[in-house]
Amino acid sequence: MAKTYSIAIDGPSGAGKSTIARKLAAELGYHYVDTGAIYRTVAYFLDLLGVSPKDVDGVERYIDELTIGIEYDEEGKQHMIMNGMDVSDDIRTQDIAQKASLVSAHAVVREMLLDMQRDIAKEYNVIMDGRDIGTVVLPKATVKIFLTAAPEVRARRRCDELLAKGQKANYETVLKEVIQRDYQDTHREIAPLKLARDSIKVDTSEMDIDQVVAAIREIVGKKIAV
Ligand code: DC
């Protein structure tokens, strides 16, 4: 198998990882892998069964009944397939985001998803975004970036995104959720969100999307001929 390149983009929710990764993947002709969507699919599946994301016994009992597929359409958009059903839109709620954060703390869940993520990176050049890509999933990634922004900025962005999709969004509530999810994702025992030793930190608080893409392109360009 030919050698593949991988770009790991980690960071807290709302830092702009998916927007940036998607744009850059299209430019480079890489596969964009949104790993948060995989955790959301697990959370959605358990939610449908009425299993609490905190209930480790329930999670362990039902997880084997879940088959996850990842497909890409002609525009390169990632689709999440849960036991044969496309749930890509269903998983995009604040409720499922919060449950995904809790579900992702369980060892059985992280183990199940680890090989799936690594296999994709073995087969394709990838830009993979998540929380533990540079630290755990792809410790030898060609480029590692840690994208972050102030919680207030991330909450504002998340609000705008939800409103644009016609969903309800209250800034104070979203800010609380952002802070709570930051806490959960950085304090869990297994593969917590943290800056990898060899990761380059980019704070996007004062940057617009084009500025962030330009900054990341420059970082990537130093490691990979683009
Ligand atoms: O990126 P996102 O907001 O869609 O992710 C949802 C949750 O999934 C996030 O709060 C924590 C978890 N997650 C994770 O633990 N590891 C990843 N690589 C990606 C997401």
PDB file of C-alpha atoms and ligand atoms in Angstrom:
ATOM      1  CA  MET A   1       0.000   0.000   0.000  1.00  0.00           C
ATOM      2  CA  ALA A   2       1.336   3.459  -0.905  1.00  0.00           C
ATOM      3  CA  LYS A   3       2.340   5.783   1.915  1.00  0.00           C
ATOM      4  CA  THR A   4      -0.443   8.164   2.898  1.00  0.00           C
ATOM      5  CA  TYR A   5      -0.324  11.637   4.415  1.00  0.00           C
ATOM      6  CA  SER A   6      -2.423  12.593   7.377  1.00  0.00           C
ATOM      7  CA  ILE A   7      -3.304  15.953   8.835  1.00  0.00           C
ATOM      8  CA  ALA A   8      -4.684  15.834  12.373  1.00  0.00           C
ATOM      9  CA  ILE A   9      -6.829  18.728  13.521  1.00  0.00           C
ATOM     10  CA  ASP A  10      -7.807  18.565  17.169  1.00  0.00           C
ATOM     11  CA  GLY A  11      -9.486  21.076  19.392  1.00  0.00           C
ATOM     12  CA  PRO A  12     -12.592  21.921  21.408  1.00  0.00           C
ATOM     13  CA  SER A  13     -16.066  22.161  19.916  1.00  0.00           C
ATOM     14  CA  GLY A  14     -16.770  25.240  17.837  1.00  0.00           C
ATOM     15  CA  ALA A  15     -13.134  26.088  17.117  1.00  0.00           C
ATOM     16  CA  GLY A  16     -13.890  25.790  13.398  1.00  0.00           C
ATOM     17  CA  LYS A  17     -12.239  22.409  12.844  1.00  0.00           C
ATOM     18  CA  SER A  18     -14.829  20.936  10.497  1.00  0.00           C
ATOM     19  CA  THR A  19     -15.248  24.032   8.318  1.00  0.00           C
ATOM     20  CA  ILE A  20     -11.508  24.426   7.918  1.00  0.00           C
ATOM     21  CA  ALA A  21     -10.809  20.718   7.457  1.00  0.00           C
ATOM     22  CA  ARG A  22     -13.525  20.385   4.817  1.00  0.00           C
ATOM     23  CA  LYS A  23     -12.204  23.342   2.819  1.00  0.00           C
ATOM     24  CA  LEU A  24      -8.633  22.202   2.968  1.00  0.00           C
ATOM     25  CA  ALA A  25      -9.511  18.605   2.122  1.00  0.00           C
ATOM     26  CA  ALA A  26     -11.299  19.807  -1.013  1.00  0.00           C
ATOM     27  CA  GLU A  27      -8.256  21.892  -1.993  1.00  0.00           C
ATOM     28  CA  LEU A  28      -5.770  19.076  -1.401  1.00  0.00           C
ATOM     29  CA  GLY A  29      -7.960  16.252  -2.698  1.00  0.00           C
ATOM     30  CA  TYR A  30      -7.760  14.532   0.694  1.00  0.00           C
ATOM     31  CA  HIS A  31     -10.482  12.573   2.477  1.00  0.00           C
ATOM     32  CA  TYR A  32     -12.086  14.651   5.206  1.00  0.00           C
ATOM     33  CA  VAL A  33     -12.907  12.550   8.257  1.00  0.00           C
ATOM     34  CA  ASP A  34     -15.093  14.133  10.919  1.00  0.00           C
ATOM     35  CA  THR A  35     -14.534  11.768  13.859  1.00  0.00           C
ATOM     36  CA  GLY A  36     -16.977  13.652  16.093  1.00  0.00           C
ATOM     37  CA  ALA A  37     -19.727  12.456  13.737  1.00  0.00           C
ATOM     38  CA  ILE A  38     -18.758   8.854  14.514  1.00  0.00           C
ATOM     39  CA  TYR A  39     -19.119   9.424  18.267  1.00  0.00           C
ATOM     40  CA  ARG A  40     -22.385  11.234  17.631  1.00  0.00           C
ATOM     41  CA  THR A  41     -23.663   8.191  15.720  1.00  0.00           C
ATOM     42  CA  VAL A  42     -22.916   5.968  18.711  1.00  0.00           C
ATOM     43  CA  ALA A  43     -24.703   8.434  21.000  1.00  0.00           C
ATOM     44  CA  TYR A  44     -27.697   8.619  18.660  1.00  0.00           C
ATOM     45  CA  PHE A  45     -27.959   4.828  18.465  1.00  0.00           C
ATOM     46  CA  LEU A  46     -27.944   4.445  22.260  1.00  0.00           C
ATOM     47  CA  ASP A  47     -30.364   7.330  22.630  1.00  0.00           C
ATOM     48  CA  LEU A  48     -32.869   5.594  20.339  1.00  0.00           C
ATOM     49  CA  LEU A  49     -32.616   2.524  22.569  1.00  0.00           C
ATOM     50  CA  GLY A  50     -33.151   4.661  25.659  1.00  0.00           C
ATOM     51  CA  VAL A  51     -29.695   3.858  27.068  1.00  0.00           C
ATOM     52  CA  SER A  52     -28.211   6.674  29.151  1.00  0.00           C
ATOM     53  CA  PRO A  53     -24.786   7.779  27.832  1.00  0.00           C
ATOM     54  CA  LYS A  54     -23.510   7.493  31.417  1.00  0.00           C
ATOM     55  CA  ASP A  55     -24.716   3.899  31.838  1.00  0.00           C
ATOM     56  CA  VAL A  56     -21.545   1.915  31.168  1.00  0.00           C
ATOM     57  CA  ASP A  57     -23.300  -1.479  31.527  1.00  0.00           C
ATOM     58  CA  GLY A  58     -26.003  -0.436  29.068  1.00  0.00           C
ATOM     59  CA  VAL A  59     -23.413   0.887  26.617  1.00  0.00           C
ATOM     60  CA  GLU A  60     -21.408  -2.348  26.840  1.00  0.00           C
ATOM     61  CA  ARG A  61     -24.550  -4.477  26.426  1.00  0.00           C
ATOM     62  CA  TYR A  62     -25.803  -2.790  23.245  1.00  0.00           C
ATOM     63  CA  ILE A  63     -22.706  -1.513  21.449  1.00  0.00           C
ATOM     64  CA  ASP A  64     -22.182  -4.783  19.535  1.00  0.00           C
ATOM     65  CA  GLU A  65     -25.544  -4.328  17.860  1.00  0.00           C
ATOM     66  CA  LEU A  66     -24.310  -1.190  16.142  1.00  0.00           C
ATOM     67  CA  THR A  67     -22.686  -1.229  12.730  1.00  0.00           C
ATOM     68  CA  ILE A  68     -21.281   2.079  11.587  1.00  0.00           C
ATOM     69  CA  GLY A  69     -20.656   2.928   7.958  1.00  0.00           C
ATOM     70  CA  ILE A  70     -18.979   6.038   6.596  1.00  0.00           C
ATOM     71  CA  GLU A  71     -19.788   7.040   3.025  1.00  0.00           C
ATOM     72  CA  TYR A  72     -18.878  10.042   0.909  1.00  0.00           C
ATOM     73  CA  ASP A  73     -21.119  11.631  -1.705  1.00  0.00           C
ATOM     74  CA  GLU A  74     -19.896  13.239  -4.955  1.00  0.00           C
ATOM     75  CA  GLU A  75     -19.325  16.541  -3.155  1.00  0.00           C
ATOM     76  CA  GLY A  76     -17.087  14.823  -0.618  1.00  0.00           C
ATOM     77  CA  LYS A  77     -19.647  15.212   2.167  1.00  0.00           C
ATOM     78  CA  GLN A  78     -19.353  12.555   4.843  1.00  0.00           C
ATOM     79  CA  HIS A  79     -22.467  10.516   5.575  1.00  0.00           C
ATOM     80  CA  MET A  80     -22.918   8.477   8.740  1.00  0.00           C
ATOM     81  CA  ILE A  81     -24.706   5.177   8.284  1.00  0.00           C
ATOM     82  CA  MET A  82     -26.138   3.575  11.429  1.00  0.00           C
ATOM     83  CA  ASN A  83     -27.179  -0.049  10.849  1.00  0.00           C
ATOM     84  CA  GLY A  84     -27.872   0.781   7.200  1.00  0.00           C
ATOM     85  CA  MET A  85     -29.667   4.079   7.855  1.00  0.00           C
ATOM     86  CA  ASP A  86     -28.274   7.504   6.946  1.00  0.00           C
ATOM     87  CA  VAL A  87     -28.369   9.504  10.213  1.00  0.00           C
ATOM     88  CA  SER A  88     -26.097  12.371   9.117  1.00  0.00           C
ATOM     89  CA  ASP A  89     -28.707  15.049   9.822  1.00  0.00           C
ATOM     90  CA  ASP A  90     -30.201  13.450  12.935  1.00  0.00           C
ATOM     91  CA  ILE A  91     -26.898  13.588  14.822  1.00  0.00           C
ATOM     92  CA  ARG A  92     -26.479  17.368  14.405  1.00  0.00           C
ATOM     93  CA  THR A  93     -28.241  18.539  17.550  1.00  0.00           C
ATOM     94  CA  GLN A  94     -26.891  20.018  20.774  1.00  0.00           C
ATOM     95  CA  ASP A  95     -28.503  17.157  22.693  1.00  0.00           C
ATOM     96  CA  ILE A  96     -26.641  14.496  20.700  1.00  0.00           C
ATOM     97  CA  ALA A  97     -23.407  16.520  20.912  1.00  0.00           C
ATOM     98  CA  GLN A  98     -23.666  16.501  24.688  1.00  0.00           C
ATOM     99  CA  LYS A  99     -24.488  12.771  24.770  1.00  0.00           C
ATOM    100  CA  ALA A 100     -21.607  12.036  22.365  1.00  0.00           C
ATOM    101  CA  SER A 101     -19.255  13.763  24.774  1.00  0.00           C
ATOM    102  CA  LEU A 102     -20.426  11.477  27.615  1.00  0.00           C
ATOM    103  CA  VAL A 103     -20.489   8.314  25.513  1.00  0.00           C
ATOM    104  CA  SER A 104     -16.999   8.983  24.189  1.00  0.00           C
ATOM    105  CA  ALA A 105     -15.550   8.619  27.696  1.00  0.00           C
ATOM    106  CA  HIS A 106     -16.217   4.832  27.747  1.00  0.00           C
ATOM    107  CA  ALA A 107     -13.283   2.554  26.909  1.00  0.00           C
ATOM    108  CA  VAL A 108     -15.477   0.128  24.953  1.00  0.00           C
ATOM    109  CA  VAL A 109     -16.594   2.916  22.640  1.00  0.00           C
ATOM    110  CA  ARG A 110     -13.147   4.381  22.059  1.00  0.00           C
ATOM    111  CA  GLU A 111     -11.665   0.933  21.372  1.00  0.00           C
ATOM    112  CA  MET A 112     -14.367   0.134  18.858  1.00  0.00           C
ATOM    113  CA  LEU A 113     -13.740   3.314  16.908  1.00  0.00           C
ATOM    114  CA  LEU A 114      -9.953   3.381  17.043  1.00  0.00           C
ATOM    115  CA  ASP A 115      -9.268   0.825  14.297  1.00  0.00           C
ATOM    116  CA  MET A 116     -12.010   2.235  12.094  1.00  0.00           C
ATOM    117  CA  GLN A 117     -10.294   5.647  12.135  1.00  0.00           C
ATOM    118  CA  ARG A 118      -6.802   4.219  11.657  1.00  0.00           C
ATOM    119  CA  ASP A 119      -7.932   2.044   8.735  1.00  0.00           C
ATOM    120  CA  ILE A 120      -9.252   5.071   6.851  1.00  0.00           C
ATOM    121  CA  ALA A 121      -5.940   6.880   7.354  1.00  0.00           C
ATOM    122  CA  LYS A 122      -4.032   3.839   6.088  1.00  0.00           C
ATOM    123  CA  GLU A 123      -6.025   3.761   2.891  1.00  0.00           C
ATOM    124  CA  TYR A 124      -6.383   7.473   2.058  1.00  0.00           C
ATOM    125  CA  ASN A 125      -4.650  10.801   2.509  1.00  0.00           C
ATOM    126  CA  VAL A 126      -6.781  12.305   5.253  1.00  0.00           C
ATOM    127  CA  ILE A 127      -7.581  15.428   7.154  1.00  0.00           C
ATOM    128  CA  MET A 128      -9.075  14.059  10.317  1.00  0.00           C
ATOM    129  CA  ASP A 129     -10.649  16.259  12.943  1.00  0.00           C
ATOM    130  CA  GLY A 130     -11.457  15.327  16.512  1.00  0.00           C
ATOM    131  CA  ARG A 131     -10.104  15.463  20.045  1.00  0.00           C
ATOM    132  CA  ASP A 132      -7.423  12.754  20.169  1.00  0.00           C
ATOM    133  CA  ILE A 133      -6.266  12.394  16.569  1.00  0.00           C
ATOM    134  CA  GLY A 134      -2.739  13.759  17.082  1.00  0.00           C
ATOM    135  CA  THR A 135      -2.336  12.201  20.517  1.00  0.00           C
ATOM    136  CA  VAL A 136      -3.861   8.724  20.136  1.00  0.00           C
ATOM    137  CA  VAL A 137      -5.424   7.849  16.776  1.00  0.00           C
ATOM    138  CA  LEU A 138      -2.599   9.019  14.489  1.00  0.00           C
ATOM    139  CA  PRO A 139       0.401   9.779  16.712  1.00  0.00           C
ATOM    140  CA  LYS A 140       2.586   9.788  13.602  1.00  0.00           C
ATOM    141  CA  ALA A 141       0.379  12.186  11.623  1.00  0.00           C
ATOM    142  CA  THR A 142       2.320  14.204   9.053  1.00  0.00           C
ATOM    143  CA  VAL A 143       0.954  17.490  10.427  1.00  0.00           C
ATOM    144  CA  LYS A 144      -0.746  18.129  13.766  1.00  0.00           C
ATOM    145  CA  ILE A 145      -2.762  21.220  14.457  1.00  0.00           C
ATOM    146  CA  PHE A 146      -4.586  22.233  17.615  1.00  0.00           C
ATOM    147  CA  LEU A 147      -7.334  24.648  16.711  1.00  0.00           C
ATOM    148  CA  THR A 148      -8.892  26.624  19.500  1.00  0.00           C
ATOM    149  CA  ALA A 149     -10.764  29.847  20.337  1.00  0.00           C
ATOM    150  CA  ALA A 150     -12.217  31.529  23.402  1.00  0.00           C
ATOM    151  CA  PRO A 151     -15.374  29.757  24.695  1.00  0.00           C
ATOM    152  CA  GLU A 152     -17.468  32.910  24.104  1.00  0.00           C
ATOM    153  CA  VAL A 153     -16.396  33.045  20.451  1.00  0.00           C
ATOM    154  CA  ARG A 154     -17.092  29.344  19.971  1.00  0.00           C
ATOM    155  CA  ALA A 155     -20.530  29.652  21.581  1.00  0.00           C
ATOM    156  CA  ARG A 156     -21.393  32.576  19.307  1.00  0.00           C
ATOM    157  CA  ARG A 157     -20.313  30.585  16.237  1.00  0.00           C
ATOM    158  CA  ARG A 158     -22.310  27.530  17.347  1.00  0.00           C
ATOM    159  CA  CYS A 159     -25.386  29.724  17.905  1.00  0.00           C
ATOM    160  CA  ASP A 160     -25.100  31.241  14.425  1.00  0.00           C
ATOM    161  CA  GLU A 161     -24.701  27.765  12.926  1.00  0.00           C
ATOM    162  CA  LEU A 162     -27.806  26.414  14.686  1.00  0.00           C
ATOM    163  CA  LEU A 163     -29.873  29.471  13.775  1.00  0.00           C
ATOM    164  CA  ALA A 164     -28.777  29.183  10.141  1.00  0.00           C
ATOM    165  CA  LYS A 165     -30.118  25.628  10.178  1.00  0.00           C
ATOM    166  CA  GLY A 166     -33.447  26.818  11.534  1.00  0.00           C
ATOM    167  CA  GLN A 167     -32.822  25.331  14.984  1.00  0.00           C
ATOM    168  CA  LYS A 168     -33.399  27.218  18.247  1.00  0.00           C
ATOM    169  CA  ALA A 169     -30.316  28.658  19.927  1.00  0.00           C
ATOM    170  CA  ASN A 170     -29.879  30.731  23.062  1.00  0.00           C
ATOM    171  CA  TYR A 171     -26.391  32.186  23.502  1.00  0.00           C
ATOM    172  CA  GLU A 172     -26.208  31.738  27.294  1.00  0.00           C
ATOM    173  CA  THR A 173     -27.390  28.120  27.063  1.00  0.00           C
ATOM    174  CA  VAL A 174     -24.984  27.301  24.230  1.00  0.00           C
ATOM    175  CA  LEU A 175     -22.094  28.922  26.140  1.00  0.00           C
ATOM    176  CA  LYS A 176     -22.882  26.745  29.180  1.00  0.00           C
ATOM    177  CA  GLU A 177     -22.941  23.643  26.955  1.00  0.00           C
ATOM    178  CA  VAL A 178     -19.636  24.604  25.329  1.00  0.00           C
ATOM    179  CA  ILE A 179     -17.975  25.032  28.730  1.00  0.00           C
ATOM    180  CA  GLN A 180     -19.454  21.775  30.046  1.00  0.00           C
ATOM    181  CA  ARG A 181     -18.353  19.831  26.956  1.00  0.00           C
ATOM    182  CA  ASP A 182     -14.841  21.348  27.197  1.00  0.00           C
ATOM    183  CA  TYR A 183     -14.668  20.134  30.785  1.00  0.00           C
ATOM    184  CA  GLN A 184     -15.876  16.607  29.962  1.00  0.00           C
ATOM    185  CA  ASP A 185     -13.654  16.241  26.885  1.00  0.00           C
ATOM    186  CA  THR A 186     -10.511  17.448  28.675  1.00  0.00           C
ATOM    187  CA  HIS A 187     -11.064  15.606  31.970  1.00  0.00           C
ATOM    188  CA  ARG A 188     -11.977  12.098  30.861  1.00  0.00           C
ATOM    189  CA  GLU A 189      -9.544   9.346  31.725  1.00  0.00           C
ATOM    190  CA  ILE A 190      -9.021   7.873  28.250  1.00  0.00           C
ATOM    191  CA  ALA A 191      -7.696   9.972  25.356  1.00  0.00           C
ATOM    192  CA  PRO A 192      -8.707  13.379  26.747  1.00  0.00           C
ATOM    193  CA  LEU A 193      -8.502  16.470  24.574  1.00  0.00           C
ATOM    194  CA  LYS A 194      -5.020  17.932  25.017  1.00  0.00           C
ATOM    195  CA  LEU A 195      -2.306  19.540  22.986  1.00  0.00           C
ATOM    196  CA  ALA A 196       0.025  16.930  21.480  1.00  0.00           C
ATOM    197  CA  ARG A 197       3.694  17.616  22.125  1.00  0.00           C
ATOM    198  CA  ASP A 198       4.367  18.176  18.424  1.00  0.00           C
ATOM    199  CA  SER A 199       1.119  19.975  17.612  1.00  0.00           C
ATOM    200  CA  ILE A 200       0.940  23.563  16.374  1.00  0.00           C
ATOM    201  CA  LYS A 201      -1.611  25.646  18.247  1.00  0.00           C
ATOM    202  CA  VAL A 202      -3.742  28.114  16.287  1.00  0.00           C
ATOM    203  CA  ASP A 203      -6.092  30.422  18.194  1.00  0.00           C
ATOM    204  CA  THR A 204      -8.886  31.456  15.834  1.00  0.00           C
ATOM    205  CA  SER A 205     -10.682  33.845  18.215  1.00  0.00           C
ATOM    206  CA  GLU A 206      -9.785  36.897  16.162  1.00  0.00           C
ATOM    207  CA  MET A 207      -9.652  35.257  12.737  1.00  0.00           C
ATOM    208  CA  ASP A 208     -12.230  34.693  10.032  1.00  0.00           C
ATOM    209  CA  ILE A 209     -12.478  31.439   8.091  1.00  0.00           C
ATOM    210  CA  ASP A 210     -10.305  32.580   5.180  1.00  0.00           C
ATOM    211  CA  GLN A 211      -7.572  33.715   7.574  1.00  0.00           C
ATOM    212  CA  VAL A 212      -7.632  30.385   9.384  1.00  0.00           C
ATOM    213  CA  VAL A 213      -7.528  28.416   6.132  1.00  0.00           C
ATOM    214  CA  ALA A 214      -4.569  30.526   4.974  1.00  0.00           C
ATOM    215  CA  ALA A 215      -2.736  29.966   8.273  1.00  0.00           C
ATOM    216  CA  ILE A 216      -3.306  26.204   8.192  1.00  0.00           C
ATOM    217  CA  ARG A 217      -2.369  26.010   4.514  1.00  0.00           C
ATOM    218  CA  GLU A 218       0.945  27.637   5.362  1.00  0.00           C
ATOM    219  CA  ILE A 219       1.612  25.184   8.205  1.00  0.00           C
ATOM    220  CA  VAL A 220       0.686  22.215   6.001  1.00  0.00           C
ATOM    221  CA  GLY A 221       2.751  23.553   3.095  1.00  0.00           C
ATOM    222  CA  LYS A 222       5.904  23.384   5.218  1.00  0.00           C
ATOM    223  CA  LYS A 223       5.465  19.619   5.679  1.00  0.00           C
ATOM    224  CA  ILE A 224       3.709  18.453   2.545  1.00  0.00           C
ATOM    225  CA  ALA A 225       4.292  19.670  -1.005  1.00  0.00           C
ATOM    226  CA  VAL A 226       0.913  21.182  -1.975  1.00  0.00           C
TER     227      VAL A 226
HETATM  228  O1   DC B   1     -16.600  17.244  17.132  1.00  0.00           O
HETATM  229  P1   DC B   1     -17.972  17.022  17.714  1.00  0.00           P
HETATM  230  O2   DC B   1     -18.445  18.216  18.477  1.00  0.00           O
HETATM  231  O3   DC B   1     -18.957  16.550  16.696  1.00  0.00           O
HETATM  232  O4   DC B   1     -17.770  15.800  18.765  1.00  0.00           O
HETATM  233  C1   DC B   1     -18.809  15.326  19.615  1.00  0.00           C
HETATM  234  C2   DC B   1     -18.189  14.677  20.845  1.00  0.00           C
HETATM  235  O5   DC B   1     -17.519  13.470  20.467  1.00  0.00           O
HETATM  236  C3   DC B   1     -17.137  15.497  21.575  1.00  0.00           C
HETATM  237  O6   DC B   1     -17.692  16.355  22.548  1.00  0.00           O
HETATM  238  C4   DC B   1     -16.227  14.457  22.178  1.00  0.00           C
HETATM  239  C5   DC B   1     -16.357  13.269  21.272  1.00  0.00           C
HETATM  240  N1   DC B   1     -15.187  13.092  20.414  1.00  0.00           N
HETATM  241  C6   DC B   1     -14.110  12.408  20.939  1.00  0.00           C
HETATM  242  O7   DC B   1     -14.146  12.034  22.106  1.00  0.00           O
HETATM  243  N2   DC B   1     -13.025  12.145  20.170  1.00  0.00           N
HETATM  244  C7   DC B   1     -12.956  12.558  18.895  1.00  0.00           C
HETATM  245  N3   DC B   1     -11.880  12.274  18.168  1.00  0.00           N
HETATM  246  C8   DC B   1     -14.029  13.285  18.339  1.00  0.00           C
HETATM  247  C9   DC B   1     -15.144  13.548  19.136  1.00  0.00           C
END
